[in-house]
XYZ file of C-alpha atoms in Angstrom:
280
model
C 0.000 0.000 0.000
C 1.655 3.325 -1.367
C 0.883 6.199 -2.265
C 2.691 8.181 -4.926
C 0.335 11.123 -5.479
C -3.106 11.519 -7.970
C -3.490 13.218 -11.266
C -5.415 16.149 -8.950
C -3.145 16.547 -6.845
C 0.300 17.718 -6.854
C 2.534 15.699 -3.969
C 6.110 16.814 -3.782
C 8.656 13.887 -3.263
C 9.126 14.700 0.296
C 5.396 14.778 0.934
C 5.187 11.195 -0.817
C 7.776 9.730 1.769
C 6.044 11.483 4.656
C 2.771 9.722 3.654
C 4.453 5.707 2.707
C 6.691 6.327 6.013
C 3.240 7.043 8.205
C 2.108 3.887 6.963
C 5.170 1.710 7.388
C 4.810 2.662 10.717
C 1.284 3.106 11.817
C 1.781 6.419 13.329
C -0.857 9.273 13.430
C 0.491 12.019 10.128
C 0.779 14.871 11.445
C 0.239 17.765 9.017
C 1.174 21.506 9.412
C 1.080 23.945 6.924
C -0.096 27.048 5.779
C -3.747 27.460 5.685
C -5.006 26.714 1.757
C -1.797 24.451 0.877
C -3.779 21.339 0.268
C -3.646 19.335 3.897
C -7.332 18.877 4.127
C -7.155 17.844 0.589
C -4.560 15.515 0.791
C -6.189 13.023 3.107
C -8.653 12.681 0.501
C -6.516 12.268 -2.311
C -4.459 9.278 -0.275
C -7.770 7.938 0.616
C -9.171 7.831 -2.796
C -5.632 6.608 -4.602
C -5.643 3.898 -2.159
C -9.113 3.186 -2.661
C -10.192 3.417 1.093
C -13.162 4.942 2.531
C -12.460 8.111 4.705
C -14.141 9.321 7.947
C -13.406 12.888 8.638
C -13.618 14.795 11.554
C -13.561 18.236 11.435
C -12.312 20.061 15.090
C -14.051 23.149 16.025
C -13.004 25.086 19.046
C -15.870 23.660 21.513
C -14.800 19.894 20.191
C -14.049 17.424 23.317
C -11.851 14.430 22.501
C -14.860 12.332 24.148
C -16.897 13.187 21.678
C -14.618 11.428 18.865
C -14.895 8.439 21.189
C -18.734 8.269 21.564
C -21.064 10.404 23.879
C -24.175 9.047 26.533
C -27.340 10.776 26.282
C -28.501 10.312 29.754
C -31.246 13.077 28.757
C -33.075 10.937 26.636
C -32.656 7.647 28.841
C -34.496 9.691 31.714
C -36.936 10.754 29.296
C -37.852 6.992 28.084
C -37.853 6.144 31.986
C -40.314 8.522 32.851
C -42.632 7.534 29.381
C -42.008 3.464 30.495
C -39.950 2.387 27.175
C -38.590 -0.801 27.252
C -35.397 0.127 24.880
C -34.559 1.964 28.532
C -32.963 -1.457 30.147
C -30.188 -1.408 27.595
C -27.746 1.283 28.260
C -25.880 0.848 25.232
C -29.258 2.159 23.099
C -28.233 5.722 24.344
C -24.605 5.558 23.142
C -23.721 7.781 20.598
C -20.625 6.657 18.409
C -18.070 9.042 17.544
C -15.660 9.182 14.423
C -13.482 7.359 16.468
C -15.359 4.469 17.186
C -16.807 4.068 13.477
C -13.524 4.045 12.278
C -12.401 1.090 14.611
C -15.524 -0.778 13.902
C -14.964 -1.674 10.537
C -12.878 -4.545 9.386
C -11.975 -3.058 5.820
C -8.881 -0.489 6.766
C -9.540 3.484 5.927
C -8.244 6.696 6.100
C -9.249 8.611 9.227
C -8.904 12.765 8.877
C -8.637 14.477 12.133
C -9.090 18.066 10.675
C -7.450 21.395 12.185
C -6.489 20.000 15.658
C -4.982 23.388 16.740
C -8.692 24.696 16.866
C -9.512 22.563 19.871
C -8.883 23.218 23.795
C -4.820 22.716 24.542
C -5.724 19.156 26.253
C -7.391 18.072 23.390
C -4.769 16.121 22.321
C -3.342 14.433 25.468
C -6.984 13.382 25.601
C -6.441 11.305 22.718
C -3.145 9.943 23.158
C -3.726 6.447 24.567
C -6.536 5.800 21.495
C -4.573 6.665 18.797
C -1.684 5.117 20.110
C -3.302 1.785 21.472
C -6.043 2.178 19.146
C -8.679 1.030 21.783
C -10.733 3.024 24.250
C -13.009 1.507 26.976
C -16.824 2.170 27.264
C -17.744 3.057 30.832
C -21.373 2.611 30.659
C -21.210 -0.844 28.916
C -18.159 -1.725 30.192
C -16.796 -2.351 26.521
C -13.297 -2.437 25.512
C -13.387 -0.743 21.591
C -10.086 -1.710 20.096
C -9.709 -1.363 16.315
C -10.044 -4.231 13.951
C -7.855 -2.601 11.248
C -5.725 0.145 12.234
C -6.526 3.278 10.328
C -4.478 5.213 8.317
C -5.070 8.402 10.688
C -4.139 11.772 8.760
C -3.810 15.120 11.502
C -3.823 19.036 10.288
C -2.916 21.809 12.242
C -2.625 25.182 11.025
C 0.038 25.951 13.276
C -2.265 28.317 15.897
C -1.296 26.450 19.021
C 1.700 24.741 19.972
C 0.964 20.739 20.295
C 2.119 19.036 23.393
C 5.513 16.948 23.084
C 3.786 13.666 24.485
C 1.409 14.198 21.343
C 3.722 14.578 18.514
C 6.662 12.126 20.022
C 3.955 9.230 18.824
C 3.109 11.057 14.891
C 5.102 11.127 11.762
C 5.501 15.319 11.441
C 5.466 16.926 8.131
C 5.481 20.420 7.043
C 3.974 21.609 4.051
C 5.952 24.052 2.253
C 4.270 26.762 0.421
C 5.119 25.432 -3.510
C 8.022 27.445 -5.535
C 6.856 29.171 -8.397
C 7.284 25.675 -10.554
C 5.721 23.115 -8.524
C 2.494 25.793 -8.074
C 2.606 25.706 -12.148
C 1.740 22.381 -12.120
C -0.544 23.183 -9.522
C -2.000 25.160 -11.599
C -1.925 23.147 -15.086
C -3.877 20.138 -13.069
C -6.966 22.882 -11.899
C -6.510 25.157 -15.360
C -5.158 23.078 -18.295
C -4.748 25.089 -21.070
C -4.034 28.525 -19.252
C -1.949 30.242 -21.899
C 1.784 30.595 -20.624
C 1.985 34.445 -21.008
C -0.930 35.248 -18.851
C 0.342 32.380 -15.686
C 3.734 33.900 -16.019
C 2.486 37.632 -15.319
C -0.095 36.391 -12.792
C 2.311 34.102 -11.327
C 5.297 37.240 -11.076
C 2.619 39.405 -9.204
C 1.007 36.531 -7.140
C 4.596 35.866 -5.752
C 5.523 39.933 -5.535
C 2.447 39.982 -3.727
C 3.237 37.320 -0.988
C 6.781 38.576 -0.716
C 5.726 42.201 0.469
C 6.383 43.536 3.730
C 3.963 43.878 5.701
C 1.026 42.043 4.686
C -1.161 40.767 7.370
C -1.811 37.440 5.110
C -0.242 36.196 2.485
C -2.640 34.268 -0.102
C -2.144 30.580 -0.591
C -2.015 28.579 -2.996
C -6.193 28.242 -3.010
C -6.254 31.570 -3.478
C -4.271 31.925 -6.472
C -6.455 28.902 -7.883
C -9.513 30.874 -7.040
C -7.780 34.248 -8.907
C -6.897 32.455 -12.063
C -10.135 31.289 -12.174
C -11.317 34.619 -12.500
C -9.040 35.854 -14.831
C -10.257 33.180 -17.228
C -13.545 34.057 -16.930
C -12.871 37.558 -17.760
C -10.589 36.588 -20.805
C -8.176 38.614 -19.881
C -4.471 38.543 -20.866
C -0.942 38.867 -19.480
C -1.068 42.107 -20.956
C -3.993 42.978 -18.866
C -2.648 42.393 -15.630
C 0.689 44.534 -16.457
C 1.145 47.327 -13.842
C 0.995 50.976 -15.542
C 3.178 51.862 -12.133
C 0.382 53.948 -10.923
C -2.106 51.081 -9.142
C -0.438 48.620 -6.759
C -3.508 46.164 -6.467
C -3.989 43.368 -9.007
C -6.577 42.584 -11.178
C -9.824 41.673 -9.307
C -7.574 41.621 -5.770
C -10.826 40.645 -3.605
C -9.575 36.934 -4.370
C -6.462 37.574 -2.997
C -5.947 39.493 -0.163
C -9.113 39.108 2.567
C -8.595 41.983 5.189
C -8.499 45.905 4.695
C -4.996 46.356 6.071
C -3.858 44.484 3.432
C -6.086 46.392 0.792
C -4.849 49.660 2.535
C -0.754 48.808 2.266
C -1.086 48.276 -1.006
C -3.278 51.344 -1.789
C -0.445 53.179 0.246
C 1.969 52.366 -1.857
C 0.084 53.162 -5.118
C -0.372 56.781 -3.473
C 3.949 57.021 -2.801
C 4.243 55.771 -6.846
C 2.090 58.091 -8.111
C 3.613 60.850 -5.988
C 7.179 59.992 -7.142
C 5.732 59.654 -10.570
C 4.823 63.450 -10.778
């Protein structure tokens, strides 16, 4: 079982090995990177070029590592006491399973997406360390013992906006996505816009990168967003010779795509004001 990138996606050499050597040896993958450089994406592309169903579960800031385990809705059980159902003798009728649990209770093996860790509480991951390390978790209500009939291949992203604890990463495979040089993103771009003509990805590609390289800037676009910005400038039909600076305006072509918050907008609307005053 390997996996050697898709024809959609783009998988550098050293994200390849990353991947096979998370396999080989059964570790959690843990994946930082900036936001928009493809980490959400990439569990999906080794799921499907492995042909393995994925669970995913997506961390919000209010997610409890119990809940990825399974959850006991004592509510309802005291409700169905106080109507007289007889489904309220069984305990394990009011057990909830998590992604956790339905990805251990499956005997075909899959790919298991723990998605933006970094949102959750700072214990979130100790909470977790024993089950994805043992790959078993014990049901107190039942009494159960839920150990995984074929280890998943378990895929972590973090965005990098909290530090994860040592005991957590000592037992995962770490890689970091880099954000792609200006010829791995064209071939980025040739798998999500065949056919772009060469003139027009070369100017948008110069100003994309003059862009992130500015001083200053609050956040730099990804690589999404440049996807997102050519896709524009397609639809318009416009040319390389289109998106050529006349050295009075500092903001690109249709901009909104590319840089989300006004400080950003207002930098580069500063420095259009300095070049037209040194123009005069």
């Amino acid at each position: 079982m390997r996996f050697d990138g898709t024809d959609s996606y783009v998988a550098t050499d050293d994200l390849t090995v990353a991947v096979n050597a998370a396999i080989t040896l059964e570790r959690p993958l843990l994946v930082k990177g900036e936001p928009g450089t493809g980490k959400t994406e990439l569990a999906r592309q080794v799921a499907g070029a492995l042909g393995l169903p994925m669970i995913e579960w997506n961390i919000k800031s209010t997610t409890r590592a119990q809940q990825g385990l399974y959850e006991y809705d004592a509510v309802s059980r005291l409700r169905d006491s106080q109507l007289g159902e007889e489904r309220v003798h069984d305990v394990a009728n009011y057990i909830r399973k998590g992604k956790l649990w339905q990805a251990f209770d499956t005997d075909e093996r899959l790919v298991l997406l723990i998605d933006e860790i970094d949102k959750a509480d700072i214990e979130f991951p100790n909470d977790l360390l024993q089950e994805l390390d043992r790959m078993e978790f014990h049901v107190y209500e039942t009494g159960q013992t839920i150990r995984a009939r074929t280890r998943p291949i378990v895929i972590i992203t973090s965005n990098n906006e909290k530090e994860l604890p040592d005991a957590f990463l000592r037992r995962c495979f770490f890689h970091y996505i880099r954000f792609p040089d200006p010829e791995t993103l064209r071939r980025i771009v040739g798998v999500h816009h065949p056919g772009i003509k060469p003139a027009l990805l070369t100017e948008a590609l110069t100003q994309f990168y003059g862009l992130r390289e500015q001083s200053g800037l609050k956040k730099k676009p990804s690589t999404s967003e440049v996807l997102d910005w050519l896709k524009l400038l397609l639809a318009e039909d416009l040319d390389a010779e289109d998106l050529r600076q006349d050295g009075t305006n500092a903001l690109p072509r249709l901009h909104g795509a590319l840089l989300k918050n006004e400080q950003d907008v207002h930098l580069f609307e500063r420095l259009a004001f300095m070049a037209r005053r040194q123009g005069r």
